[in-house]
PDB file of N, CA and C in Angstrom:
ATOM      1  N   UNK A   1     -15.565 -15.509 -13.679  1.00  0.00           N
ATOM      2  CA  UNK A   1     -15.771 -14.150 -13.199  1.00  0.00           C
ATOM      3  C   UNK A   1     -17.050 -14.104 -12.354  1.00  0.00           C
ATOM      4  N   UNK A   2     -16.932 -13.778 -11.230  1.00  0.00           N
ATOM      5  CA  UNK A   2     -17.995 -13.399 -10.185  1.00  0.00           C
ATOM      6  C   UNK A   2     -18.869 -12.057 -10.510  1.00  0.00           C
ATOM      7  N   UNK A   3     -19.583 -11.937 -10.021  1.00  0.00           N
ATOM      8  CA  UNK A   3     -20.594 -11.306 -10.038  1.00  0.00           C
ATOM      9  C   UNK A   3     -20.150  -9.547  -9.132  1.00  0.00           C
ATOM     10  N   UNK A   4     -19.060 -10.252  -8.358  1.00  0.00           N
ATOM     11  CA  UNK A   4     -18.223  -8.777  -7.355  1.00  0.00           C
ATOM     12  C   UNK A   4     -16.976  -8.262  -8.238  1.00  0.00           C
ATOM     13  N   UNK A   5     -17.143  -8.579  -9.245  1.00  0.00           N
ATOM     14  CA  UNK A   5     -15.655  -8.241 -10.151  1.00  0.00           C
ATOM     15  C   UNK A   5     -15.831  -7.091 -10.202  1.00  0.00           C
ATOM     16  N   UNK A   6     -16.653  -6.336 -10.976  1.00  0.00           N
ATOM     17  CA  UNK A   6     -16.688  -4.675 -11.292  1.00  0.00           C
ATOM     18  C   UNK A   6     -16.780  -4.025  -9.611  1.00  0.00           C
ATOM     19  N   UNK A   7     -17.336  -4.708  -8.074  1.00  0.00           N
ATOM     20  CA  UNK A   7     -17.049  -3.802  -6.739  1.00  0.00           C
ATOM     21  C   UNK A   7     -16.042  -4.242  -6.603  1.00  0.00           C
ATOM     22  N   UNK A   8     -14.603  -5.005  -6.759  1.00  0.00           N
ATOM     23  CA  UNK A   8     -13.588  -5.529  -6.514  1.00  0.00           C
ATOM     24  C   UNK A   8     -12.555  -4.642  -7.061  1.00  0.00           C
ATOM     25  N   UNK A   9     -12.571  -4.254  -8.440  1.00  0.00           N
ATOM     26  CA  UNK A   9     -11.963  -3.314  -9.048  1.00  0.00           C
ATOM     27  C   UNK A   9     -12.109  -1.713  -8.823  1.00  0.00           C
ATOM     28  N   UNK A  10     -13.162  -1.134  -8.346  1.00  0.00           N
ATOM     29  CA  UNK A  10     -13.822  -0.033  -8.309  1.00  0.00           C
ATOM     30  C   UNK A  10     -13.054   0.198  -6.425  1.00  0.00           C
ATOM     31  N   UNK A  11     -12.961  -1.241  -5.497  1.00  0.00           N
ATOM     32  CA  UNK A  11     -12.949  -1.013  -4.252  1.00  0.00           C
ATOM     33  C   UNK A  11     -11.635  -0.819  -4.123  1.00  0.00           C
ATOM     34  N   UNK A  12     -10.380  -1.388  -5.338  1.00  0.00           N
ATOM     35  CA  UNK A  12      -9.483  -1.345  -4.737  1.00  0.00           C
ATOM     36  C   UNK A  12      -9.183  -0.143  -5.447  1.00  0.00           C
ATOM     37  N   UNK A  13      -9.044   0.180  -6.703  1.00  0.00           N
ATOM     38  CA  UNK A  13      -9.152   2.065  -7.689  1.00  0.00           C
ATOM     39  C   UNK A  13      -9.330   2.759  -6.153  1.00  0.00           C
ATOM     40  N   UNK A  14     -10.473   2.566  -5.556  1.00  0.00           N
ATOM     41  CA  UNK A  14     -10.825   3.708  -4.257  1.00  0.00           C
ATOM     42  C   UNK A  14      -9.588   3.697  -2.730  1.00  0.00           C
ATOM     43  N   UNK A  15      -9.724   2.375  -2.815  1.00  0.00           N
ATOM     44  CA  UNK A  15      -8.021   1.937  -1.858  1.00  0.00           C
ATOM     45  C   UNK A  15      -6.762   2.652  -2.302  1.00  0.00           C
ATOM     46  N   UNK A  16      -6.595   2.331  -3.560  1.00  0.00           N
ATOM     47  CA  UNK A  16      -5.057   2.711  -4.130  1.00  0.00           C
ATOM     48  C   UNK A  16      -4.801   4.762  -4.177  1.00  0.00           C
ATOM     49  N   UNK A  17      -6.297   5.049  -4.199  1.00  0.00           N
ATOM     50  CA  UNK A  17      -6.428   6.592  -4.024  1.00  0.00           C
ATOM     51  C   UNK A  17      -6.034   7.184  -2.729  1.00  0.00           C
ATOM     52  N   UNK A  18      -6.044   6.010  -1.400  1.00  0.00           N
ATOM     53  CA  UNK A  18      -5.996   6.870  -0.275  1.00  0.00           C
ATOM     54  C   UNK A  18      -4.844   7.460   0.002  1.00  0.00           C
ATOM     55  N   UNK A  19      -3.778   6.320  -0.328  1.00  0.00           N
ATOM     56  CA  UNK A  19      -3.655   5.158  -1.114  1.00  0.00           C
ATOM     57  C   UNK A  19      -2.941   3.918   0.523  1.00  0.00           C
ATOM     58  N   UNK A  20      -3.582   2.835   0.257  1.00  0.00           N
ATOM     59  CA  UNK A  20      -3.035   1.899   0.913  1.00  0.00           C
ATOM     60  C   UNK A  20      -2.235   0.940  -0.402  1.00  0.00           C
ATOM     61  N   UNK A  21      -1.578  -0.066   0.666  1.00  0.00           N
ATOM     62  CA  UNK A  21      -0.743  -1.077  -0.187  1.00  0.00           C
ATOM     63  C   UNK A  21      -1.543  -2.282  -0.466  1.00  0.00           C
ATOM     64  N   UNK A  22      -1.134  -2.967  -0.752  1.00  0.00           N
ATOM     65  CA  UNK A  22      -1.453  -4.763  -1.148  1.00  0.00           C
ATOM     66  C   UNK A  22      -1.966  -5.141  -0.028  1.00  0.00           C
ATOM     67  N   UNK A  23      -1.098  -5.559   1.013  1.00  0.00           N
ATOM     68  CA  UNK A  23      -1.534  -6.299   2.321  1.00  0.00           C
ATOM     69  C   UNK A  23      -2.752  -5.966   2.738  1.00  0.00           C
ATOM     70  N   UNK A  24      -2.958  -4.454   2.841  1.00  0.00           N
ATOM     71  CA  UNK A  24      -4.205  -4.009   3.607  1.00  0.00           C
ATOM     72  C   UNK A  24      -5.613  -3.857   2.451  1.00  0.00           C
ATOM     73  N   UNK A  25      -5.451  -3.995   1.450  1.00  0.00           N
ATOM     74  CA  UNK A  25      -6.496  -4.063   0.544  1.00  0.00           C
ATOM     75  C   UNK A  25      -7.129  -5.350   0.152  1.00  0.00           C
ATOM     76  N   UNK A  26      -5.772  -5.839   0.308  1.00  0.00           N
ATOM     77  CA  UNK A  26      -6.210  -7.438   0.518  1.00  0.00           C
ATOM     78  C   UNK A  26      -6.718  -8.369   1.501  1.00  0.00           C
ATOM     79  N   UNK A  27      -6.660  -7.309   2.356  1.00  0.00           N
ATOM     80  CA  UNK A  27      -7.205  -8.140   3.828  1.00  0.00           C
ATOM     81  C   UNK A  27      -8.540  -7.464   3.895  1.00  0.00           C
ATOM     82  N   UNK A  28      -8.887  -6.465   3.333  1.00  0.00           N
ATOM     83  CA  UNK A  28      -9.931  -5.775   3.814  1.00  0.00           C
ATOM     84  C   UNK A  28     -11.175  -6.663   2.501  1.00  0.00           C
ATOM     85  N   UNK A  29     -10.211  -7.097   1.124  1.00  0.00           N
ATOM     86  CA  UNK A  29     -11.658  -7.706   0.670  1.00  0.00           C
ATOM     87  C   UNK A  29     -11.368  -8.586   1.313  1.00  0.00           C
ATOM     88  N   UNK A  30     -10.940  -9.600   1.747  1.00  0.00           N
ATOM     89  CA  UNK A  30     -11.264 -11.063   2.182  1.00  0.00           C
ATOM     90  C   UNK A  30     -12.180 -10.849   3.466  1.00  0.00           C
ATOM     91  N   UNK A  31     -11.995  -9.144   4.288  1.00  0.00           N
ATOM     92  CA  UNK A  31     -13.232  -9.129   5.122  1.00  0.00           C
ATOM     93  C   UNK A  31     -14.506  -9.013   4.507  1.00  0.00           C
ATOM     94  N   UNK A  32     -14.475  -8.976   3.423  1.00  0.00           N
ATOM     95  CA  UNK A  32     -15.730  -8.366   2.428  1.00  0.00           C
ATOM     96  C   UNK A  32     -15.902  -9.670   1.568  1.00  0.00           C
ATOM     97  N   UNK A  33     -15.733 -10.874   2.015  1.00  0.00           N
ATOM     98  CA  UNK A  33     -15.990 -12.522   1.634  1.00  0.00           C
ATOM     99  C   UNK A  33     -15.607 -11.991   0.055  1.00  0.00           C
ATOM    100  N   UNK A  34     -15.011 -11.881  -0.261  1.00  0.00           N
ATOM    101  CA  UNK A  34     -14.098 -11.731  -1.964  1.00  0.00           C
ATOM    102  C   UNK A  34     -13.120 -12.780  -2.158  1.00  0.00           C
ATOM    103  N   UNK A  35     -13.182 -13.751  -2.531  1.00  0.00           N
ATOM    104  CA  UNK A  35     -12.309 -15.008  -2.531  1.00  0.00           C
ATOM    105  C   UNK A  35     -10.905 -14.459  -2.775  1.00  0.00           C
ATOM    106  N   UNK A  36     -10.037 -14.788  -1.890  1.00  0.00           N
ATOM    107  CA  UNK A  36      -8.621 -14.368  -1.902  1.00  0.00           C
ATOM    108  C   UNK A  36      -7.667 -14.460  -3.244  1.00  0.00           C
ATOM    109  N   UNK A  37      -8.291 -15.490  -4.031  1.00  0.00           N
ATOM    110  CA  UNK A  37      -7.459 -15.549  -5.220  1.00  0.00           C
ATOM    111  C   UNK A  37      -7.759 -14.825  -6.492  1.00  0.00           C
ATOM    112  N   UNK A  38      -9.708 -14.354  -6.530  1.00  0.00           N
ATOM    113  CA  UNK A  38      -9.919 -13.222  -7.339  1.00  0.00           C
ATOM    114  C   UNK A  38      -9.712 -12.292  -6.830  1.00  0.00           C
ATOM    115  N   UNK A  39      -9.248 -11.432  -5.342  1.00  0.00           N
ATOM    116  CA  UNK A  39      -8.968 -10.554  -4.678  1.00  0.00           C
ATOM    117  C   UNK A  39      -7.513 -10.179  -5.335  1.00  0.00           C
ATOM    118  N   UNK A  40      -6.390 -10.896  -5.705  1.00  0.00           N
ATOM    119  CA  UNK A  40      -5.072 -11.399  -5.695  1.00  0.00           C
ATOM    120  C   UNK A  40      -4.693 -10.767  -7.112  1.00  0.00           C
ATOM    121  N   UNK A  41      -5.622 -11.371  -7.899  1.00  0.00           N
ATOM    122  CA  UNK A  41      -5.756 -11.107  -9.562  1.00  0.00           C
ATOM    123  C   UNK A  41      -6.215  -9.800  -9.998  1.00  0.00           C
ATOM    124  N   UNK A  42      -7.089  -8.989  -9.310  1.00  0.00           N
ATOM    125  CA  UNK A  42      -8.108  -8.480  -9.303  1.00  0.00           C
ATOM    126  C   UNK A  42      -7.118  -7.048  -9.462  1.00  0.00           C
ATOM    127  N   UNK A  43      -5.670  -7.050  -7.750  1.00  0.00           N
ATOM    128  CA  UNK A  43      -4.537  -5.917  -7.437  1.00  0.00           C
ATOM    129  C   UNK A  43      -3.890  -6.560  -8.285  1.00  0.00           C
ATOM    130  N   UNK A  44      -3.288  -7.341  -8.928  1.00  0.00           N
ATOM    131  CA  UNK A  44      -2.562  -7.726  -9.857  1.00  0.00           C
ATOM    132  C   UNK A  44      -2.894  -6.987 -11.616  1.00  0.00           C
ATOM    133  N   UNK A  45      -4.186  -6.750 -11.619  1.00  0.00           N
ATOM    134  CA  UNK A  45      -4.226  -6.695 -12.788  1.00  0.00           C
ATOM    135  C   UNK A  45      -4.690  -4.933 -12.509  1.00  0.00           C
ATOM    136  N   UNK A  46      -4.753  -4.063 -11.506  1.00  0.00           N
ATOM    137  CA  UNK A  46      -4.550  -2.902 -11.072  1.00  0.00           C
ATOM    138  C   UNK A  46      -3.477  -1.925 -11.528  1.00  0.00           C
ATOM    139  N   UNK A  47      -2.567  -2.626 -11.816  1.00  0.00           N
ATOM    140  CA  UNK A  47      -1.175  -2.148 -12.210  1.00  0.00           C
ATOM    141  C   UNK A  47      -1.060  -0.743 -11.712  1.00  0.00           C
ATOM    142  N   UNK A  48      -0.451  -0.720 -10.379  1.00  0.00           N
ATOM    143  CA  UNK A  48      -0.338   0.416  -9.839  1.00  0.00           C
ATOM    144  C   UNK A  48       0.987   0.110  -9.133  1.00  0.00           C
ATOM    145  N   UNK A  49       1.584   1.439  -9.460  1.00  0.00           N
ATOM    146  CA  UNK A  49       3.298   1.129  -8.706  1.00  0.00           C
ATOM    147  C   UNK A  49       3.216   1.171  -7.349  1.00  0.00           C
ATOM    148  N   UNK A  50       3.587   0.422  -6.417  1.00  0.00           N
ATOM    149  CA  UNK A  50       3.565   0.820  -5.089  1.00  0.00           C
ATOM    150  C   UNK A  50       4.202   1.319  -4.463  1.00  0.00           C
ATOM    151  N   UNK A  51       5.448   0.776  -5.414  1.00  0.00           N
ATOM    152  CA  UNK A  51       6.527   1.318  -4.197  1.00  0.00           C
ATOM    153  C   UNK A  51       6.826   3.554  -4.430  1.00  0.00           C
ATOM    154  N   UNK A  52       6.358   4.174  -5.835  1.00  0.00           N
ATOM    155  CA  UNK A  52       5.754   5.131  -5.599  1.00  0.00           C
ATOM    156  C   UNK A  52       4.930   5.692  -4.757  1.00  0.00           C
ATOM    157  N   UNK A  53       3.940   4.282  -4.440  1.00  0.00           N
ATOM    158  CA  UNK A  53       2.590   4.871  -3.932  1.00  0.00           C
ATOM    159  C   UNK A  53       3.237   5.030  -2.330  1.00  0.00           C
ATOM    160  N   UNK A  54       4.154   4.429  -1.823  1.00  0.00           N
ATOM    161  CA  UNK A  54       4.699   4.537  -0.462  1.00  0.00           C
ATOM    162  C   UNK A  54       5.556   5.700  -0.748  1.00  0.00           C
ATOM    163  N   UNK A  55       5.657   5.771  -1.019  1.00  0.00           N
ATOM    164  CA  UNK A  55       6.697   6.981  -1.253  1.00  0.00           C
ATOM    165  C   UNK A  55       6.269   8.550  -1.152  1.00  0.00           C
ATOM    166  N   UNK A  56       4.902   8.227  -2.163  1.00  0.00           N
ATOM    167  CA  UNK A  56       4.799   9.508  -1.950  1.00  0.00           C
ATOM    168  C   UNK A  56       3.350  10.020  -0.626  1.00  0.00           C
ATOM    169  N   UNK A  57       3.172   8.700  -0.069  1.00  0.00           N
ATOM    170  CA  UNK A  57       2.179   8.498   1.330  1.00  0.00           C
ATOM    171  C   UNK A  57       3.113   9.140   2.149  1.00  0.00           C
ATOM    172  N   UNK A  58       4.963   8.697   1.934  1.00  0.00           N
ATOM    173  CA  UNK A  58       5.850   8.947   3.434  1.00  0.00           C
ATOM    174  C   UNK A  58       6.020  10.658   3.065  1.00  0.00           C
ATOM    175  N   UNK A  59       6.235  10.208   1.763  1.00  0.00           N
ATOM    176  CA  UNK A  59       6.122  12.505   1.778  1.00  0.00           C
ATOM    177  C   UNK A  59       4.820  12.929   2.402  1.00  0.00           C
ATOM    178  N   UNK A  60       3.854  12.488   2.159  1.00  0.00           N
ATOM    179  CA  UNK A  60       2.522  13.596   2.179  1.00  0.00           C
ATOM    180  C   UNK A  60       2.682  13.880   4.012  1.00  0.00           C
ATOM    181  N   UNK A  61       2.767  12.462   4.592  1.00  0.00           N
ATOM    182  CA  UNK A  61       3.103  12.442   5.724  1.00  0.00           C
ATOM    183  C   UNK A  61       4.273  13.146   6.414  1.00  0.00           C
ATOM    184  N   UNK A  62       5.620  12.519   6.151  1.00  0.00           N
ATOM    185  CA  UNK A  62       6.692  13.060   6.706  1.00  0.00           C
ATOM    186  C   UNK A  62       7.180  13.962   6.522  1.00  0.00           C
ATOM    187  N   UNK A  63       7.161  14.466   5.103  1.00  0.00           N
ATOM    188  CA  UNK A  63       7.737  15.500   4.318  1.00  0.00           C
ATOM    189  C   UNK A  63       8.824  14.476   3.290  1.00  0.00           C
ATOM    190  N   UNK A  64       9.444  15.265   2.264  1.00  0.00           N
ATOM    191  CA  UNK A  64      10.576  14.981   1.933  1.00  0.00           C
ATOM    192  C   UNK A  64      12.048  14.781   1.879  1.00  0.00           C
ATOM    193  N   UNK A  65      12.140  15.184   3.182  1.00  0.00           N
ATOM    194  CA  UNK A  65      13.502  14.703   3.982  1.00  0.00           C
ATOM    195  C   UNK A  65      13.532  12.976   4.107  1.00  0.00           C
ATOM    196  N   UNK A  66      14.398  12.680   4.133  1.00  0.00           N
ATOM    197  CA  UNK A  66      14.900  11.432   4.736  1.00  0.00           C
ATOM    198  C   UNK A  66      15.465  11.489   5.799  1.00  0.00           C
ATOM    199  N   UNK A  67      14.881  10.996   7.039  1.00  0.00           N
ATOM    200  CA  UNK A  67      15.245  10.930   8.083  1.00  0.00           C
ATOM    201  C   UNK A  67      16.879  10.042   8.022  1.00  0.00           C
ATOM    202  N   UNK A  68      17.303  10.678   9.255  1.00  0.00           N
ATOM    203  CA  UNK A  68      18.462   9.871   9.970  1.00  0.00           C
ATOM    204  C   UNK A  68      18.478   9.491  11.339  1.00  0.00           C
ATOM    205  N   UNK A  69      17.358  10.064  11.685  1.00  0.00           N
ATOM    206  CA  UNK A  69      17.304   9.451  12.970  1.00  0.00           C
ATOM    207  C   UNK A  69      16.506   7.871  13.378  1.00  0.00           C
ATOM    208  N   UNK A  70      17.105   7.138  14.167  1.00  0.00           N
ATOM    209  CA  UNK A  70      16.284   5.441  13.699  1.00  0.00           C
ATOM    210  C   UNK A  70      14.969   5.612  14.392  1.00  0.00           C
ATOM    211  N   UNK A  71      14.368   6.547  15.388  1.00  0.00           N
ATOM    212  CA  UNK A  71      13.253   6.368  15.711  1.00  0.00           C
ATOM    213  C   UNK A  71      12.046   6.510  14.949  1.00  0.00           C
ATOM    214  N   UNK A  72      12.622   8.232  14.166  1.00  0.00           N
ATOM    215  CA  UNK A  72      11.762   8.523  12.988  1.00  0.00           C
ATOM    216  C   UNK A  72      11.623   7.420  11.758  1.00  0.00           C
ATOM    217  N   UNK A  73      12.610   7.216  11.865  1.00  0.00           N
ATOM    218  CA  UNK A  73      12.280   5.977  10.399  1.00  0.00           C
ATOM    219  C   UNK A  73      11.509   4.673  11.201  1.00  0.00           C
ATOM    220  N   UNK A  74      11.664   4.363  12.318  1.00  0.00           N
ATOM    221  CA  UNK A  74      10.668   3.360  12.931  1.00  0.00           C
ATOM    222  C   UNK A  74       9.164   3.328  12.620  1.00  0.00           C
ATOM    223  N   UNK A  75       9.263   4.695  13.261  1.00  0.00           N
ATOM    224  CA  UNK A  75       7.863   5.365  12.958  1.00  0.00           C
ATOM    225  C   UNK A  75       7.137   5.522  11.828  1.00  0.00           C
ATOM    226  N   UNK A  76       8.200   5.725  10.874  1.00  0.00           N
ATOM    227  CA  UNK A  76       7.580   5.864   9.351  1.00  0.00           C
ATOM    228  C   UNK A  76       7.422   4.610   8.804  1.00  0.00           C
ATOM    229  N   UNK A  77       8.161   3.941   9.316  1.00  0.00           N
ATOM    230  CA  UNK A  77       8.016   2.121   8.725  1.00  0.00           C
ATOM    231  C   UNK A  77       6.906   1.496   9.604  1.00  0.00           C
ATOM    232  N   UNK A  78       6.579   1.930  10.595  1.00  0.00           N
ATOM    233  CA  UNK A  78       4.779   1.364  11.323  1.00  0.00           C
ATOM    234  C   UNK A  78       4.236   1.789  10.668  1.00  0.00           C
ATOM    235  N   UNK A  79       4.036   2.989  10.405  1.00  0.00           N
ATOM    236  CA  UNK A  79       2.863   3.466   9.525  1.00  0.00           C
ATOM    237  C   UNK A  79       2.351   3.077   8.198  1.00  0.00           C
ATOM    238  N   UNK A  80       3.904   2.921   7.043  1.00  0.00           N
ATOM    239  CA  UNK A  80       3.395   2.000   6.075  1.00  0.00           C
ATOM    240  C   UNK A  80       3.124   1.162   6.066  1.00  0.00           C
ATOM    241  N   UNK A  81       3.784  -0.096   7.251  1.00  0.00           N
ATOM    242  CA  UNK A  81       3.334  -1.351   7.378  1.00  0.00           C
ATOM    243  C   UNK A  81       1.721  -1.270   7.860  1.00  0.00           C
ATOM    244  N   UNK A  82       1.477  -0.516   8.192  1.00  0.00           N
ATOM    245  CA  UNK A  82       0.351  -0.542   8.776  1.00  0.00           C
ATOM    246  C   UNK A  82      -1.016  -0.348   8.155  1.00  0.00           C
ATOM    247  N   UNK A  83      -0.096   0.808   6.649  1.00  0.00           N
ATOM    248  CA  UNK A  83      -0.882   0.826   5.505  1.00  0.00           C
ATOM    249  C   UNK A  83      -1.048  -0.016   4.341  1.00  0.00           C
ATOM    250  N   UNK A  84      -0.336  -1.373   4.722  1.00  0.00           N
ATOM    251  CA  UNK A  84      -0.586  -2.447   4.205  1.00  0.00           C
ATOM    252  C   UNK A  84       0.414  -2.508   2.892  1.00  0.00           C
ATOM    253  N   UNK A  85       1.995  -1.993   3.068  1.00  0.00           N
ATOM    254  CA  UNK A  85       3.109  -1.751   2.097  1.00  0.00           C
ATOM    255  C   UNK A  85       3.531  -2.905   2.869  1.00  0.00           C
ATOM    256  N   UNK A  86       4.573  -3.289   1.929  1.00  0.00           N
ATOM    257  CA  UNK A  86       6.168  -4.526   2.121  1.00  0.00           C
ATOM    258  C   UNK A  86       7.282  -3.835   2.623  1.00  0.00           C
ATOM    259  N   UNK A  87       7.732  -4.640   3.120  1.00  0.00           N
ATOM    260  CA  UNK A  87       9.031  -4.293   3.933  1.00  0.00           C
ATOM    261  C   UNK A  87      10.055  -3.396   2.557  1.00  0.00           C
ATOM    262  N   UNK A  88      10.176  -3.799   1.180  1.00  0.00           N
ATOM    263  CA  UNK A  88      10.958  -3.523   0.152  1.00  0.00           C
ATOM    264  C   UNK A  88      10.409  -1.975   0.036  1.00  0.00           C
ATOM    265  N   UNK A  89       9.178  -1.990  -0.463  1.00  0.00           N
ATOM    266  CA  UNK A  89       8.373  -0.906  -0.680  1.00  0.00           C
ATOM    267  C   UNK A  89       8.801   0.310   0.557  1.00  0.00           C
ATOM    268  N   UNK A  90       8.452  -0.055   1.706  1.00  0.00           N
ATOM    269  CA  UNK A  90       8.719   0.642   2.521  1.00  0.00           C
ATOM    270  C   UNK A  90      10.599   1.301   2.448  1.00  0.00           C
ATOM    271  N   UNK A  91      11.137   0.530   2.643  1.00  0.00           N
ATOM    272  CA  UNK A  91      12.708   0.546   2.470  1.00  0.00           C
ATOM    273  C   UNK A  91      12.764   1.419   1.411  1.00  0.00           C
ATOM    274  N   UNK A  92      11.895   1.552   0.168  1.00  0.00           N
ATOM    275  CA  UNK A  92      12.167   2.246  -1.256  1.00  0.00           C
ATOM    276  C   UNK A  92      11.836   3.710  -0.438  1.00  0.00           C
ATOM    277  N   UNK A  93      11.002   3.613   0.070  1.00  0.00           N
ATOM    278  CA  UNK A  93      10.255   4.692   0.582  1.00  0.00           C
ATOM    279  C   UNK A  93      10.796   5.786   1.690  1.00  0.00           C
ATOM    280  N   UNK A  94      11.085   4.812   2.838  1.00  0.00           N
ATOM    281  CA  UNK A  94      12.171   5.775   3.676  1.00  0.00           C
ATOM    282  C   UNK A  94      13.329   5.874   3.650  1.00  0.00           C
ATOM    283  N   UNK A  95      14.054   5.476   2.623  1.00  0.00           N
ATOM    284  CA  UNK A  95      15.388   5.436   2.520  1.00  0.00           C
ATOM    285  C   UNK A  95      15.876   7.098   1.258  1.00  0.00           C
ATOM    286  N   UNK A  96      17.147   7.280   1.755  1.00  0.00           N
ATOM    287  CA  UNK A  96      17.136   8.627   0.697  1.00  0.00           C
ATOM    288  C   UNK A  96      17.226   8.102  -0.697  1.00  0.00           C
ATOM    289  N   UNK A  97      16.606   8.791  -1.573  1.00  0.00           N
ATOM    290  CA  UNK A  97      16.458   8.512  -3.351  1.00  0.00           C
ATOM    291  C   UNK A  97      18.133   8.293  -3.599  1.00  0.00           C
ATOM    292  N   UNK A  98      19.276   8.753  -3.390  1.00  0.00           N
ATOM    293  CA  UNK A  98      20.280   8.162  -3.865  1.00  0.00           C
ATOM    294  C   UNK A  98      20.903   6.807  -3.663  1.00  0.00           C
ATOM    295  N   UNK A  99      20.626   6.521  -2.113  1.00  0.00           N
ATOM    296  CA  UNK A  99      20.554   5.501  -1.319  1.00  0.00           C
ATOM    297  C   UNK A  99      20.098   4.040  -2.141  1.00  0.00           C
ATOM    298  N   UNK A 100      18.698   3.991  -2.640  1.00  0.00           N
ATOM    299  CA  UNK A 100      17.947   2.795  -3.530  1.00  0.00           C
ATOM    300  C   UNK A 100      18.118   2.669  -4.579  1.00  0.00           C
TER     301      UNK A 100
END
């Protein structure tokens, strides 16, 4: 255990609030020299649902419709990707709740 364990946990608690995903929390400590594999362990042991957490980012954003149009869902799938969600996550996310 490093000495950044308690800002590692505290940084990503503050991440998962905005809330971003895995990818982008994880890239942002490895900008913050946090060794990638206690970075890894660190959202692992976070236990936070994501594919909720996309879900309810594409509501706060989109609303709660499910689009049918493919541009809008383009759009909504840059944005999570962008917020550092998975292609699955995302898919959970813009797709209609009966649909997944």
């Amino acid at each position: 255990m490093t000495r950044y364990r308690r800002f590692t946990k505290v940084f990503i608690r503050s991440r998962i609030s905005k809330p971003l995903g895995v990818n982008r929390i994880l890239q942002e400590l490895i900008q913050k020299d946090i060794d990638k594999t206690e970075a890894k362990e660190a959202i692992t042991d976070a236990n936070a649902d994501w594919f909720e957490l996309a879900k309810k980012l594409k509501e706060r954003k989109f609303g709660e419709e499910a689009s049918t149009d493919f541009k809008e869902k383009a759009k909504q799938s840059r944005y999570l990707q962008y917020r550092g969600f998975d292609f699955e996550q995302i898919k959970y996310a813009i797709s209609p709740s009966d649909e997944y």
